[in-house]
Structures are given as C-alpha cells and as structure tokens.
Coordinates of C-alpha atoms in Angstrom, one line a residue:
Chain A
M411 CA 51.1 -12.4 -50.2
K412 CA 54.0 -11.4 -48.0
W413 CA 54.3 -8.0 -49.6
F414 CA 50.7 -7.3 -48.6
K415 CA 51.4 -8.2 -45.0
Q416 CA 54.5 -6.0 -45.0
L417 CA 52.5 -3.2 -46.6
S418 CA 49.9 -3.4 -44.0
I419 CA 52.5 -3.5 -41.3
A420 CA 54.1 -0.4 -42.7
A421 CA 50.8 1.3 -42.8
M422 CA 50.2 0.4 -39.2
A423 CA 53.6 1.7 -38.3
I424 CA 52.9 5.0 -40.0
A425 CA 49.5 5.3 -38.3
L426 CA 51.3 4.5 -35.0
I427 CA 53.8 7.2 -35.4
T428 CA 51.3 9.9 -36.5
T429 CA 48.8 9.1 -33.7
S430 CA 51.3 8.8 -31.0
S431 CA 52.9 12.2 -31.8
S432 CA 49.5 13.9 -31.7
V433 CA 48.8 12.9 -28.2
V434 CA 50.8 15.1 -25.8
G435 CA 50.7 15.5 -22.1
A436 CA 48.5 12.6 -20.9
A437 CA 48.3 11.8 -17.2
S438 CA 50.8 8.9 -17.0
S439 CA 54.4 9.6 -15.9
L440 CA 55.6 6.1 -17.0
K441 CA 58.9 6.4 -18.9
G442 CA 61.0 3.9 -20.8
K443 CA 61.8 2.1 -24.0
I444 CA 60.4 -1.3 -25.0
V445 CA 61.9 -3.3 -27.8
I446 CA 59.9 -6.2 -29.1
N447 CA 61.0 -8.8 -31.6
G448 CA 59.8 -12.3 -32.7
S449 CA 56.7 -14.0 -34.1
S450 CA 55.2 -12.4 -37.2
A451 CA 51.8 -14.0 -36.3
L452 CA 51.7 -11.9 -33.2
L453 CA 53.0 -8.7 -34.8
P454 CA 49.6 -7.1 -35.7
L455 CA 48.5 -7.7 -32.1
T456 CA 51.7 -6.2 -30.7
L457 CA 51.5 -3.1 -33.0
Q458 CA 47.8 -2.5 -32.1
A459 CA 48.6 -2.8 -28.4
A460 CA 51.7 -0.5 -28.7
N461 CA 49.6 2.1 -30.5
E462 CA 47.0 2.1 -27.7
F463 CA 49.5 1.9 -24.9
K464 CA 51.5 4.9 -26.2
K465 CA 48.4 7.0 -26.2
L466 CA 48.0 6.3 -22.5
N467 CA 51.8 6.6 -21.8
P468 CA 53.3 9.1 -24.2
K469 CA 56.7 9.0 -22.6
V470 CA 57.2 5.3 -23.4
K471 CA 58.8 4.4 -26.6
I472 CA 57.9 1.1 -28.2
S473 CA 59.6 -0.4 -31.2
A474 CA 58.3 -3.7 -32.6
S475 CA 59.6 -5.9 -35.4
A476 CA 59.2 -9.5 -36.4
A477 CA 61.7 -11.9 -37.8
G478 CA 60.2 -15.2 -36.9
S479 CA 59.2 -16.9 -33.6
I480 CA 62.6 -18.3 -32.6
T481 CA 64.3 -14.9 -32.9
G482 CA 62.0 -13.6 -30.1
P483 CA 63.5 -15.5 -27.1
Q484 CA 66.9 -15.3 -28.8
S485 CA 66.9 -11.5 -28.9
V486 CA 65.8 -11.5 -25.3
R487 CA 68.7 -13.8 -24.4
K488 CA 71.2 -11.5 -26.3
G489 CA 69.7 -8.4 -24.6
I490 CA 68.7 -6.9 -28.0
A491 CA 65.0 -7.0 -27.1
D492 CA 63.0 -6.6 -23.9
I493 CA 60.1 -8.7 -25.1
G494 CA 60.3 -11.7 -27.4
A495 CA 57.0 -12.7 -29.1
V496 CA 56.8 -16.4 -29.7
D497 CA 54.0 -18.9 -30.8
W498 CA 55.0 -21.4 -28.2
D499 CA 56.1 -21.4 -24.5
A500 CA 59.8 -21.0 -25.0
S501 CA 60.6 -21.5 -21.3
Q502 CA 59.7 -25.2 -21.9
D503 CA 61.3 -27.7 -24.4
V504 CA 59.2 -28.2 -27.5
P505 CA 59.9 -30.6 -30.5
G506 CA 63.1 -29.3 -32.1
F507 CA 63.7 -26.4 -29.8
K508 CA 65.4 -26.4 -26.4
K509 CA 64.0 -24.2 -23.6
F510 CA 65.4 -20.8 -22.9
D511 CA 66.6 -20.7 -19.3
G512 CA 65.8 -17.8 -17.1
Q513 CA 63.0 -16.5 -19.3
V514 CA 59.5 -15.9 -18.1
A515 CA 56.6 -16.6 -20.5
H516 CA 53.5 -14.4 -20.4
K517 CA 50.4 -15.5 -22.2
V518 CA 48.9 -12.8 -24.4
A519 CA 46.5 -14.4 -26.8
I520 CA 45.1 -17.7 -28.1
I521 CA 45.8 -18.6 -31.7
P522 CA 43.5 -21.2 -33.2
F523 CA 44.8 -23.6 -36.0
A524 CA 43.0 -25.9 -38.4
A525 CA 43.9 -28.8 -40.6
V526 CA 42.8 -27.7 -44.1
T527 CA 42.3 -29.5 -47.4
N528 CA 41.6 -28.5 -50.9
S529 CA 37.8 -28.2 -51.4
N530 CA 37.8 -31.2 -53.8
V531 CA 38.6 -33.6 -50.9
K532 CA 35.5 -35.7 -49.9
V533 CA 36.7 -36.3 -46.3
D534 CA 35.3 -34.1 -43.6
N535 CA 36.6 -35.6 -40.4
L536 CA 40.0 -37.1 -39.4
T537 CA 41.1 -38.7 -36.2
T538 CA 44.4 -37.8 -34.6
K539 CA 45.7 -41.2 -35.7
Q540 CA 44.7 -40.6 -39.3
L541 CA 46.4 -37.1 -39.2
Q542 CA 49.5 -38.7 -37.8
D543 CA 49.6 -41.3 -40.5
I544 CA 49.0 -38.7 -43.3
F545 CA 51.6 -36.2 -42.1
S546 CA 54.2 -38.9 -41.5
G547 CA 53.6 -40.4 -44.9
K548 CA 52.2 -43.7 -43.8
V549 CA 48.9 -43.1 -45.5
T550 CA 49.3 -41.8 -49.0
N551 CA 45.8 -42.3 -50.5
W552 CA 42.6 -40.5 -49.6
K553 CA 40.6 -43.8 -50.0
D554 CA 42.4 -45.2 -46.9
V555 CA 40.8 -42.5 -44.7
G556 CA 37.3 -42.7 -46.4
G557 CA 37.8 -40.5 -49.4
S558 CA 38.1 -41.0 -53.1
D559 CA 41.0 -42.9 -54.8
A560 CA 43.6 -40.1 -55.1
D561 CA 47.1 -39.5 -53.8
I562 CA 47.3 -37.2 -50.8
I563 CA 49.5 -34.1 -51.3
V564 CA 51.0 -33.1 -48.0
V565 CA 51.9 -29.4 -47.7
N566 CA 54.0 -28.5 -44.6
R567 CA 55.5 -25.4 -43.1
A568 CA 59.3 -25.2 -42.8
F569 CA 61.0 -26.3 -39.7
G570 CA 61.0 -23.6 -37.0
S571 CA 57.6 -22.1 -37.9
G572 CA 55.5 -21.4 -34.9
T573 CA 52.4 -22.8 -36.6
R574 CA 54.2 -26.0 -37.3
V575 CA 55.3 -26.4 -33.7
N576 CA 51.8 -25.9 -32.5
F577 CA 50.2 -28.2 -35.0
Q578 CA 52.7 -30.9 -34.3
M579 CA 52.2 -30.6 -30.5
K580 CA 48.4 -30.2 -30.5
A581 CA 47.1 -32.1 -33.6
L582 CA 49.7 -34.8 -34.0
D583 CA 50.5 -35.3 -30.3
G584 CA 54.2 -34.6 -31.1
S585 CA 54.6 -37.3 -33.8
E586 CA 57.2 -36.6 -36.5
F587 CA 56.5 -35.1 -39.9
M588 CA 57.7 -36.8 -43.1
S589 CA 60.4 -34.7 -44.8
K590 CA 60.8 -36.3 -48.3
G591 CA 58.6 -37.8 -51.0
S592 CA 57.2 -36.9 -54.4
N593 CA 53.9 -35.8 -53.0
Y594 CA 55.3 -33.6 -50.3
K595 CA 56.3 -29.9 -50.3
E596 CA 57.1 -27.2 -47.8
V597 CA 56.0 -23.5 -48.0
K598 CA 57.4 -20.4 -46.5
S599 CA 54.5 -18.6 -44.9
S600 CA 50.8 -18.8 -44.0
G601 CA 50.0 -16.9 -47.3
D602 CA 51.9 -19.5 -49.4
M603 CA 50.1 -22.3 -47.5
K604 CA 46.8 -20.7 -48.3
T605 CA 47.6 -20.4 -52.0
A606 CA 49.0 -24.0 -52.2
I607 CA 46.0 -25.6 -50.5
E608 CA 43.5 -23.5 -52.6
T609 CA 45.1 -24.4 -55.9
T610 CA 46.3 -28.0 -55.4
P611 CA 43.7 -30.8 -55.7
N612 CA 43.9 -33.5 -52.9
A613 CA 46.2 -31.3 -50.8
I614 CA 46.2 -31.2 -47.0
G615 CA 48.0 -28.7 -44.8
Y616 CA 47.3 -26.6 -41.7
I617 CA 46.9 -22.9 -41.1
D618 CA 45.8 -20.3 -38.6
L619 CA 42.0 -20.4 -38.4
V620 CA 41.7 -16.7 -39.5
Y621 CA 43.3 -17.6 -42.9
V622 CA 40.7 -20.3 -43.7
T623 CA 38.7 -19.2 -46.8
S624 CA 35.8 -20.6 -48.7
K625 CA 38.1 -22.2 -51.3
M626 CA 39.5 -24.7 -48.7
K627 CA 37.9 -27.0 -46.2
A628 CA 38.7 -26.9 -42.5
M629 CA 38.8 -30.6 -41.2
Q630 CA 36.9 -31.7 -38.1
I631 CA 39.4 -33.4 -35.8
N632 CA 38.0 -36.4 -33.9
G633 CA 34.5 -35.2 -34.9
V634 CA 34.9 -31.7 -33.6
A635 CA 34.7 -28.7 -36.0
P636 CA 37.4 -26.0 -35.6
T637 CA 35.3 -23.1 -34.3
E638 CA 35.9 -20.4 -31.7
A639 CA 32.9 -21.8 -29.7
N640 CA 34.4 -25.3 -29.7
I641 CA 37.8 -24.0 -28.6
I642 CA 36.2 -22.1 -25.7
K643 CA 34.1 -25.1 -24.8
G644 CA 37.3 -27.1 -24.7
T645 CA 36.3 -29.8 -27.2
Y646 CA 38.6 -28.6 -30.0
K647 CA 42.2 -28.9 -28.9
V648 CA 44.3 -27.5 -31.8
W649 CA 45.2 -24.0 -30.6
G650 CA 48.2 -22.4 -29.0
Y651 CA 48.9 -19.5 -26.7
G652 CA 50.9 -16.6 -28.1
Y653 CA 53.6 -15.7 -25.6
F654 CA 55.7 -12.7 -24.6
M655 CA 59.1 -13.8 -23.2
T656 CA 61.0 -11.6 -20.8
K657 CA 64.4 -12.0 -19.1
G658 CA 63.3 -12.8 -15.5
K659 CA 60.3 -10.9 -14.1
P660 CA 59.6 -7.7 -16.1
D661 CA 59.5 -4.3 -14.5
G662 CA 58.6 -0.7 -15.3
A663 CA 57.3 0.1 -18.7
T664 CA 57.7 -3.5 -19.9
K665 CA 55.6 -4.8 -17.1
A666 CA 52.9 -2.2 -17.6
F667 CA 52.8 -3.0 -21.3
I668 CA 52.3 -6.7 -20.8
E669 CA 49.6 -6.0 -18.2
Y670 CA 47.9 -3.7 -20.7
I671 CA 47.9 -6.4 -23.4
Q672 CA 46.5 -8.9 -20.8
S673 CA 43.9 -6.4 -19.6
T674 CA 40.2 -7.3 -20.1
K675 CA 39.7 -4.1 -22.1
F676 CA 42.3 -5.0 -24.7
Q677 CA 41.5 -8.7 -24.8
N678 CA 37.8 -8.2 -25.4
G679 CA 38.3 -5.2 -27.7
S680 CA 41.1 -4.9 -30.2
L681 CA 42.3 -8.5 -29.8
K682 CA 39.0 -10.0 -30.7
K683 CA 38.8 -7.6 -33.7
L684 CA 42.1 -9.0 -34.9
K685 CA 40.5 -12.5 -34.7
F686 CA 42.6 -13.8 -31.8
I687 CA 40.8 -15.4 -28.8
P688 CA 41.1 -13.8 -25.4
I689 CA 43.2 -15.8 -22.9
S690 CA 40.5 -15.5 -20.3
A691 CA 38.1 -17.5 -22.6
I692 CA 39.8 -20.7 -21.6
K693 CA 40.2 -21.7 -18.0
Chain B
M95 CA 84.8 29.9 -54.7
S96 CA 83.7 32.9 -52.8
T97 CA 82.0 36.0 -54.2
S98 CA 85.0 38.2 -53.5
A99 CA 87.2 36.0 -55.7
S100 CA 84.8 36.2 -58.7
D101 CA 84.5 39.9 -58.1
G102 CA 88.3 40.2 -58.3
Q103 CA 88.3 38.1 -61.4
L104 CA 85.8 40.4 -63.0
A105 CA 87.7 43.5 -61.9
T106 CA 91.0 42.4 -63.4
G107 CA 89.4 41.5 -66.6
Y108 CA 88.4 38.1 -68.0
E109 CA 91.5 36.5 -69.6
L110 CA 92.0 32.8 -70.2
G111 CA 95.2 31.4 -68.8
K112 CA 95.7 34.3 -66.5
S113 CA 95.8 33.7 -62.8
I114 CA 92.6 34.1 -60.8
K115 CA 92.2 34.7 -57.1
A116 CA 91.1 31.7 -55.1
G117 CA 88.8 32.0 -52.1
S118 CA 91.7 31.7 -49.7
G119 CA 93.6 34.5 -51.5
K120 CA 96.2 32.1 -52.8
T121 CA 97.0 32.5 -56.5
L122 CA 96.5 29.4 -58.7
D123 CA 97.1 29.6 -62.4
R124 CA 94.7 27.9 -64.8
K125 CA 97.2 25.1 -65.6
N126 CA 97.6 24.0 -62.0
R127 CA 93.9 24.3 -61.4
L128 CA 93.1 22.1 -64.3
L129 CA 95.8 19.7 -63.2
F130 CA 94.3 19.6 -59.7
Y131 CA 90.8 18.9 -61.1
N132 CA 92.0 16.2 -63.4
R133 CA 94.0 14.5 -60.6
T134 CA 91.0 14.7 -58.2
F135 CA 88.7 13.3 -60.8
K136 CA 91.1 10.4 -61.5
V137 CA 91.5 9.7 -57.7
I138 CA 87.7 9.7 -57.3
C139 CA 87.3 7.2 -60.2
I140 CA 90.0 4.9 -58.9
F141 CA 88.5 5.1 -55.4
S142 CA 85.0 4.2 -56.8
A143 CA 86.4 1.2 -58.6
A144 CA 88.4 0.1 -55.6
F145 CA 85.3 0.6 -53.4
V146 CA 83.3 -1.8 -55.6
C147 CA 86.1 -4.4 -55.4
L148 CA 86.3 -3.9 -51.7
I149 CA 82.5 -4.5 -51.3
L150 CA 82.7 -7.7 -53.4
F151 CA 85.7 -9.0 -51.5
S152 CA 84.3 -8.1 -48.1
I153 CA 81.0 -9.8 -48.9
L154 CA 83.0 -12.9 -49.9
F155 CA 85.2 -12.7 -46.8
F156 CA 82.4 -12.2 -44.3
M157 CA 80.3 -15.0 -45.8
F158 CA 83.3 -17.3 -45.7
Q159 CA 84.2 -16.2 -42.2
T160 CA 80.8 -17.2 -40.8
G161 CA 80.3 -20.1 -43.1
V162 CA 83.6 -21.8 -42.4
L163 CA 82.5 -22.3 -38.7
T164 CA 80.3 -25.0 -40.1
F165 CA 83.3 -27.3 -40.5
K166 CA 84.0 -27.3 -36.7
E167 CA 81.1 -29.7 -36.4
V168 CA 80.5 -31.0 -39.9
S169 CA 83.2 -32.6 -42.1
L170 CA 83.9 -31.2 -45.5
T171 CA 83.0 -34.5 -47.2
T172 CA 79.6 -34.7 -45.4
F173 CA 78.8 -31.1 -46.3
F174 CA 79.6 -31.4 -50.0
F175 CA 78.8 -35.0 -50.7
S176 CA 75.9 -36.0 -48.4
T177 CA 72.3 -35.6 -49.5
D178 CA 71.0 -35.8 -46.0
W179 CA 69.8 -32.3 -45.0
S180 CA 67.9 -32.5 -41.7
P181 CA 69.2 -29.8 -39.4
E182 CA 66.9 -30.9 -36.5
T183 CA 69.0 -34.1 -36.3
D184 CA 72.4 -32.3 -37.0
S185 CA 72.8 -33.7 -40.5
F186 CA 74.1 -31.0 -42.8
G187 CA 74.6 -32.4 -46.3
A188 CA 74.3 -29.6 -48.9
L189 CA 74.7 -31.7 -52.1
V190 CA 71.0 -31.7 -52.8
F191 CA 71.0 -27.9 -53.0
I192 CA 74.3 -27.5 -54.9
F193 CA 73.1 -30.1 -57.5
G194 CA 69.7 -28.4 -57.6
T195 CA 71.1 -25.0 -58.3
L196 CA 73.4 -26.2 -61.1
A197 CA 70.6 -28.3 -62.6
L198 CA 68.1 -25.5 -62.5
T199 CA 70.5 -23.0 -64.0
F200 CA 71.4 -25.4 -66.7
L201 CA 67.8 -26.3 -67.5
T202 CA 66.8 -22.6 -67.6
L203 CA 69.6 -21.8 -70.0
L204 CA 68.8 -24.8 -72.1
I205 CA 65.3 -23.5 -72.6
S206 CA 65.9 -19.7 -72.6
V207 CA 69.0 -19.2 -74.7
P208 CA 67.7 -20.6 -78.0
F209 CA 64.4 -18.8 -77.5
S210 CA 66.1 -15.6 -76.7
I211 CA 68.3 -15.8 -79.7
F212 CA 65.3 -16.4 -82.0
I213 CA 63.6 -13.4 -80.4
A214 CA 66.7 -11.3 -80.9
V215 CA 67.1 -12.4 -84.5
F216 CA 63.5 -11.6 -85.2
L217 CA 63.7 -8.2 -83.6
A218 CA 67.0 -7.2 -85.2
E219 CA 66.7 -8.8 -88.7
I220 CA 63.2 -9.7 -89.6
A221 CA 60.6 -7.6 -87.8
P222 CA 59.4 -4.4 -89.6
K223 CA 60.4 -1.2 -87.9
W224 CA 57.0 -0.4 -86.3
L225 CA 56.8 -3.9 -84.7
R226 CA 60.4 -3.6 -83.5
N227 CA 59.6 -0.3 -81.8
F228 CA 56.6 -1.8 -80.2
L229 CA 58.2 -5.0 -78.9
R230 CA 61.4 -3.6 -77.5
P231 CA 59.8 -1.5 -74.8
I232 CA 57.6 -4.5 -73.9
L233 CA 60.7 -6.6 -73.3
D234 CA 62.2 -3.8 -71.2
I235 CA 59.1 -3.7 -69.1
L236 CA 59.2 -7.4 -68.5
V237 CA 62.7 -7.0 -66.9
G238 CA 61.3 -4.6 -64.4
I239 CA 58.5 -6.8 -63.0
P240 CA 59.3 -7.9 -59.5
S241 CA 60.2 -11.5 -59.2
V242 CA 57.6 -12.3 -56.6
V243 CA 55.0 -11.5 -59.2
Y244 CA 56.4 -14.1 -61.5
G245 CA 56.5 -16.6 -58.6
F246 CA 52.9 -15.9 -57.7
L247 CA 51.8 -16.4 -61.3
G248 CA 53.8 -19.6 -61.5
L249 CA 52.2 -20.9 -58.3
T250 CA 48.6 -20.0 -59.3
M251 CA 48.7 -20.5 -63.1
L252 CA 51.7 -22.4 -64.4
I253 CA 51.6 -25.2 -61.8
P254 CA 47.9 -26.1 -62.2
L255 CA 48.5 -26.0 -66.0
L256 CA 51.5 -28.3 -65.7
R257 CA 49.5 -30.6 -63.6
D258 CA 46.7 -30.8 -66.1
V259 CA 49.0 -31.3 -69.1
T260 CA 51.2 -33.9 -67.6
G261 CA 48.8 -35.6 -65.2
T262 CA 51.2 -35.5 -62.3
N263 CA 50.0 -34.9 -58.8
M264 CA 51.9 -31.8 -57.9
G265 CA 53.6 -30.0 -60.7
D266 CA 56.2 -28.4 -58.4
G267 CA 59.8 -29.1 -59.2
L268 CA 62.7 -28.3 -61.5
L269 CA 60.6 -27.8 -64.7
A270 CA 58.2 -25.4 -63.2
A271 CA 61.0 -23.4 -61.7
A272 CA 63.0 -23.4 -65.0
L273 CA 59.9 -22.2 -66.9
V274 CA 59.3 -19.3 -64.5
L275 CA 63.0 -18.4 -64.6
T276 CA 63.0 -18.7 -68.4
I277 CA 60.3 -16.0 -68.6
M278 CA 62.4 -13.9 -66.2
V279 CA 65.7 -14.1 -68.0
L280 CA 64.3 -14.1 -71.6
P281 CA 64.0 -10.3 -71.9
T282 CA 67.5 -9.8 -70.5
I283 CA 69.2 -12.2 -72.9
S284 CA 67.1 -11.3 -75.9
R285 CA 67.4 -7.5 -75.5
I286 CA 71.2 -7.6 -75.1
S287 CA 71.6 -10.1 -78.0
D288 CA 69.3 -7.9 -80.1
D289 CA 71.5 -4.9 -79.4
S290 CA 74.7 -6.8 -80.4
I291 CA 73.1 -8.3 -83.5
S292 CA 71.9 -4.8 -84.5
A293 CA 75.5 -3.5 -84.0
V294 CA 76.9 -6.0 -86.6
P295 CA 78.0 -3.8 -89.6
G296 CA 75.7 -3.9 -92.6
K297 CA 78.7 -4.7 -94.9
Y298 CA 79.0 -8.2 -93.4
R299 CA 75.5 -9.0 -94.5
E300 CA 76.0 -7.4 -97.9
A301 CA 79.2 -9.4 -98.5
S302 CA 77.4 -12.5 -97.5
Y303 CA 74.5 -11.9 -99.9
A304 CA 77.0 -11.0 -102.6
L305 CA 78.6 -14.5 -102.2
G306 CA 75.2 -15.9 -102.9
S307 CA 74.1 -16.9 -99.3
T308 CA 70.5 -17.2 -98.4
R309 CA 69.0 -15.0 -95.6
F310 CA 69.1 -18.1 -93.3
Q311 CA 72.8 -18.7 -94.0
T312 CA 73.6 -15.0 -93.6
I313 CA 72.0 -14.9 -90.2
F314 CA 73.3 -18.1 -88.8
K315 CA 76.8 -18.2 -90.4
V316 CA 77.7 -14.5 -90.4
V317 CA 75.5 -12.3 -88.2
I318 CA 75.2 -14.5 -85.1
P319 CA 78.9 -15.5 -85.0
A320 CA 79.9 -11.8 -85.4
A321 CA 77.6 -10.9 -82.5
R322 CA 78.8 -13.8 -80.4
S323 CA 80.5 -11.8 -77.7
G324 CA 77.5 -9.6 -77.1
I325 CA 75.2 -12.6 -77.0
M326 CA 77.5 -14.3 -74.5
Y327 CA 77.4 -11.2 -72.3
G328 CA 73.6 -11.4 -72.4
V329 CA 73.8 -15.1 -71.4
I330 CA 76.1 -14.2 -68.5
L331 CA 73.6 -11.6 -67.2
G332 CA 70.7 -14.0 -67.6
M333 CA 72.6 -16.8 -65.9
A334 CA 73.4 -14.5 -63.0
R335 CA 69.8 -13.6 -62.6
A336 CA 68.7 -17.3 -62.8
I337 CA 71.2 -18.5 -60.3
G338 CA 70.5 -15.9 -57.6
E339 CA 66.7 -15.8 -58.1
T340 CA 65.0 -16.6 -54.9
M341 CA 61.4 -15.4 -54.4
A342 CA 60.0 -16.8 -57.7
V343 CA 61.8 -20.1 -57.3
V344 CA 60.8 -20.7 -53.7
M345 CA 57.2 -20.6 -54.6
V346 CA 57.3 -23.2 -57.3
I347 CA 60.1 -25.6 -56.5
G348 CA 58.5 -27.5 -53.6
N349 CA 61.2 -27.0 -51.0
T350 CA 61.9 -30.6 -50.2
P351 CA 65.5 -31.6 -49.5
Q352 CA 65.7 -34.5 -52.0
I353 CA 67.8 -34.9 -55.2
A354 CA 65.9 -33.7 -58.3
D355 CA 66.1 -36.9 -60.3
A356 CA 62.9 -36.1 -62.1
L357 CA 61.5 -32.9 -63.6
F358 CA 58.4 -33.0 -61.5
K359 CA 59.8 -34.0 -58.1
P360 CA 59.7 -31.3 -55.4
T361 CA 63.3 -30.3 -54.6
S362 CA 65.2 -27.4 -53.3
V363 CA 68.1 -25.1 -54.4
L364 CA 70.6 -23.1 -52.5
T365 CA 68.6 -19.8 -52.6
S366 CA 65.2 -21.3 -51.8
N367 CA 66.6 -23.3 -48.9
I368 CA 68.3 -20.2 -47.4
V369 CA 65.2 -18.1 -47.6
M370 CA 63.0 -20.8 -46.2
Q371 CA 65.1 -21.5 -43.2
I372 CA 67.0 -18.3 -42.2
P373 CA 64.1 -16.6 -40.4
N374 CA 63.8 -19.5 -37.9
V375 CA 67.4 -20.6 -37.2
P376 CA 69.1 -20.0 -33.9
F377 CA 71.8 -17.3 -34.2
D378 CA 74.9 -19.2 -33.0
S379 CA 74.2 -22.6 -34.3
T380 CA 75.9 -24.9 -36.9
W381 CA 72.7 -24.7 -38.8
N382 CA 73.1 -20.9 -39.2
Y383 CA 76.7 -21.3 -40.2
A384 CA 75.8 -23.9 -42.7
L385 CA 73.3 -21.5 -44.3
Y386 CA 76.0 -18.9 -44.6
M387 CA 78.3 -21.5 -46.1
M388 CA 75.6 -22.2 -48.7
G389 CA 75.4 -18.5 -49.5
F390 CA 79.1 -18.5 -50.0
I391 CA 79.0 -21.5 -52.3
L392 CA 76.3 -19.7 -54.3
L393 CA 78.6 -16.7 -54.7
V394 CA 81.5 -18.9 -55.7
I395 CA 79.4 -20.9 -58.2
S396 CA 78.2 -17.7 -59.9
L397 CA 81.7 -16.2 -59.9
L398 CA 83.1 -19.5 -61.4
M399 CA 80.5 -19.5 -64.1
I400 CA 81.2 -15.9 -65.0
I401 CA 84.9 -16.6 -65.2
I402 CA 84.4 -19.7 -67.4
V403 CA 82.1 -17.9 -69.8
R404 CA 84.6 -15.0 -69.9
L405 CA 87.4 -17.4 -70.9
F406 CA 85.2 -19.0 -73.4
Q407 CA 84.3 -15.6 -74.8
R408 CA 87.9 -14.5 -75.1
K409 CA 88.8 -17.7 -77.0
G410 CA 85.9 -17.1 -79.3
A411 CA 87.1 -13.6 -80.1
N412 CA 90.6 -14.7 -81.1
V413 CA 89.4 -17.2 -83.7

C-alpha cells in the first residue's frame, strides 16, 4: 500500500502548492525557507501544518519530504535540512542508535502503538513479560500464554524503523528482538505489517493504533486496552512522541513553524483529525 | 536554413546537384552537404552508443567506489563467507543474500523456462490463428503490470494458498518468491521464444516431415534447436528481470537473514535486503557501504550470468 501513501502525499503536495499560491498579501512579514526531512509517519502531519502555516505566512517557503526516521537528524547534522522529523528523541541514546549531539528535540505529537494479532488468536491480554518472551523467541506456542495449541508467527519491522524503536522501548522495556527462525519474518512498512497480520493465522506484530482494522486484534497489555482514553489517563504505556530535531535552538521561520505545530489550535484541530494525540493531553 | 536561402534557391531554379545558398551565405554543394549530414549522423550514433557504455561503467564504478569502503572495517572473507548479518552488532556477512539471490534465480528459471517454452510452442505451432491473436496481446499486457501488484497478490493470495496446501505455518520463502517471479518472467520468455520459433523457416518443418518425423519429433528435434539462440535471448531477459526484481520479492520472501535451506523458510536476497534497510541506515556508516557493496555484487552477478549465457549461445550457434 506504499503507492497509496505516496499518491496521497502527492495529492497533498499539489493541494499545498495551489492553495498557497492563491493566498497573497497576508499580514505576516516573516520570511525564510524551511526544509524538513525524516519520518514518514509524521509526514502527513508536517504537510498539513506547512499548508496552514504558509497561508498565514506567505513569504515562508516550506519543503517537506520523508525518507525514514533516521534520515531526519542526519540531514540536520549535515545541514541539508532545518528540521528533522523523527519517531524518537534523537538527542538521547535509544536501542541501536547513538544520540545526535547539539540537536534539540521538540515534541510535536503523540503516536500510539498497539501489539496486534490475527483475529483467529484466542488470547486477548499479554503481560510485558509474555510480550518479551514472544518477541525474543522464547515462547513459540500460543498455548503457553493461554491460547490454543498453535505456533506463534512473529512479524517484525526492519531495524531502524521508528515504530520498532518505540515498541521495543515502551512495550518490551528495551529487551532484544529475535532475528532468525522459521516462524519469523520482517516487513518493510506499516502497510505491509497490516496485510501480513490480517492474512497470517496465529501471527503477532505491532503497528500504529490508527492502522488497526477489524480484521486484526489489538492486544491488551498488562490488562489495559490500547485506547486514546487509556493513553491520556496514563494507564496504557505503549506510545511515543513524534519529534522535530533542530541544530541548536531554532530561530526565525523555523521557530515560528515549530511553535505553530505545537499551538493549541493546531494540536486540537488538524492533528486530532489525522488521528494523532495532542502533546498537551499527557502531563 | 533561413527563408532568404530558400528564396534564392527558388530564384535560381530547382536543380539537383547544383549548389544552394546556405543561411550564412556560404556556398555548399550537395555532395559536401550530404557528406556533412552523414558524418554528423554517424558521430551522433557513436556518441549515443558511447554514452550508454559510459552510464553502465559509471554506475559500476560509483557502486564499487562506495561499496569498497566496507572493507576498511570488514574483511573480504567475512563479507563473502559469513552468514551472520546483524548490522546492529557490526557483523556484515552477505553470504545469505548472495546465496539467496542465486538460489531464487535458479529456482525461478527451473520453473519458468520449461513452462515458457511449452507456451511458446503452443502459440507458434499448435494454436489456431484466432487463439494466437487473442493470447499474444494478453501476454504482452502481463509484462506491463507493475511488479508491486504481483507482490501484493502473492502476499494476499499465493501465500495463504501455499499455507493451506502444504500445511506450513508461514508460506513465505524461496518457493513463494520463485512462483511470483515465474509469473512475472513467463510472458517475457514465452513471447520472445514464440517470435523466434515463428521465425524458423517453414522448409525445415517440411523437410522434417518429409523424412517421416512426427509432429513431436519435428518440434523438439528441429524447430526448437533452430530457434535456440532466440530462446536463449528470452531466457537472458527473463533472468535479468528475476535477479533484479525487488518489490514483488520483498513482499513474499520473509526478509530474515538466514540461509534458505528449505523452500518454506523465510530468507532474504540481495535486492530485498537493500530495499528493506536503505531507508534507515546512517549515511556514513559501514552498514551503508555494505549495502552499496551488495548492490555492486548484484550487478556483477547479473553481468556474469549474461556473459556466461552469451558464451553458451555462441557455442551453440557454431555446432
């Protein structure tokens, strides 16, 4: 389904160009050029914000693209981009990735994740320990965690995926994934994960909450269901902030843009419509 | 040529071989003009051919230039003979992927070549004309379908089917990938073979029948050997498509860095591993260089295969 994503991105880009050119002579005198690169999960959010921001500040040029989370802070380090969008706080060490010195992380959104299984799986609830055992390959049969007698198929995202980093940190407490085995496979994108879980009996994987469909089952973790309400209450822990990385403290147009995306108006409006959770929802 | 020149030409009368006035006012006779055109055309052709070669060699060179940096940190033997690919712990053994690519291409050809030749024989020798005219465009359309469509169908239809038929847990692996690739290369190989079988002169068949051969003997002892070089060419093109195919393979092969010692074990090939990992690797890392090196190896493998088949083809033509 990657083509679909790209198509919708292209459509958004076209909409962005046509709308921005029609608005001339607004009040703002802010000038500048902002280049954004990084996470594809955050791209719809960035494009929507850029679209609205340009209406308010017609003299600011924004170009946004996405080539994967890790390219965000890397582009910022190389000076190619002003903002690097990333699914984890790249100014800190995370499993597998060293921190980027001298970069400042700005929270822009909350991305919820869920452990999901094929709808034929009888289990509804897993503890952190059980998740760790399943994803490290120690437990290989559903009957060991209260299900029917069937081999567990583990579907994982490739190393470097922002979703994988977040799931590993929040749901598995940083424990290692398995990487081999005859009931183990890796998929390239959230779309492929969705298809794999939907079509493979006894499969388990993880995905952004917005991708969960009726053909798969979102697991309760330690007895808590993955809902927006539980995330806001603080009982469901598997979610991550989406970050904008900048080289040092931002200024000018970049600063104004980050402030716009963090503003209450955007957070409670367009951001919620795109099924992210506002950062202010969690204290 | 400017309008004044053509006016002048009209004024002096239209005579072949006579001089005409060029735009600059300089006189060029027809012979020199034609010579100039011919030379220019020749130069453009040579330049185009050289340009293609230049592109090929610069791709090879730049892939190699980046890829070779891998060996600053990883030894040659580790890279080519180790099966341990875990970049997060600095282990870069590419044997799994090299082996996977070769095995997948071999398996694909094993299934697709006999099938394609049967289809080609049917189209060229057996099918009635109306059926032939109906089937050929269908095969041509199959070539044009984007590979991601084949991959998606493989993921949603073929794999569940394989799982039901064989009773395995997953279905992902070499066999699923080879079946998807077979469907993709089948039209390429069969259409080219079809054309070359159709091009075999009718007198060969007549001579064969005159000697008392059956239709089966004629087709397999006379027509196919006569069309061998064309069939080989089809196989080369099909193989090139199979070895470089990425999007369809990545969806059905399982993407796990382990040696494919069974048909239904999730594994990985050069193309699928590159496309899985390249979006998330740091720019200036050994990991990145290793992926470039794998791309270079992929190019070298496909070049080698083409050279081998060409040699084989030439030998066949001499006999």
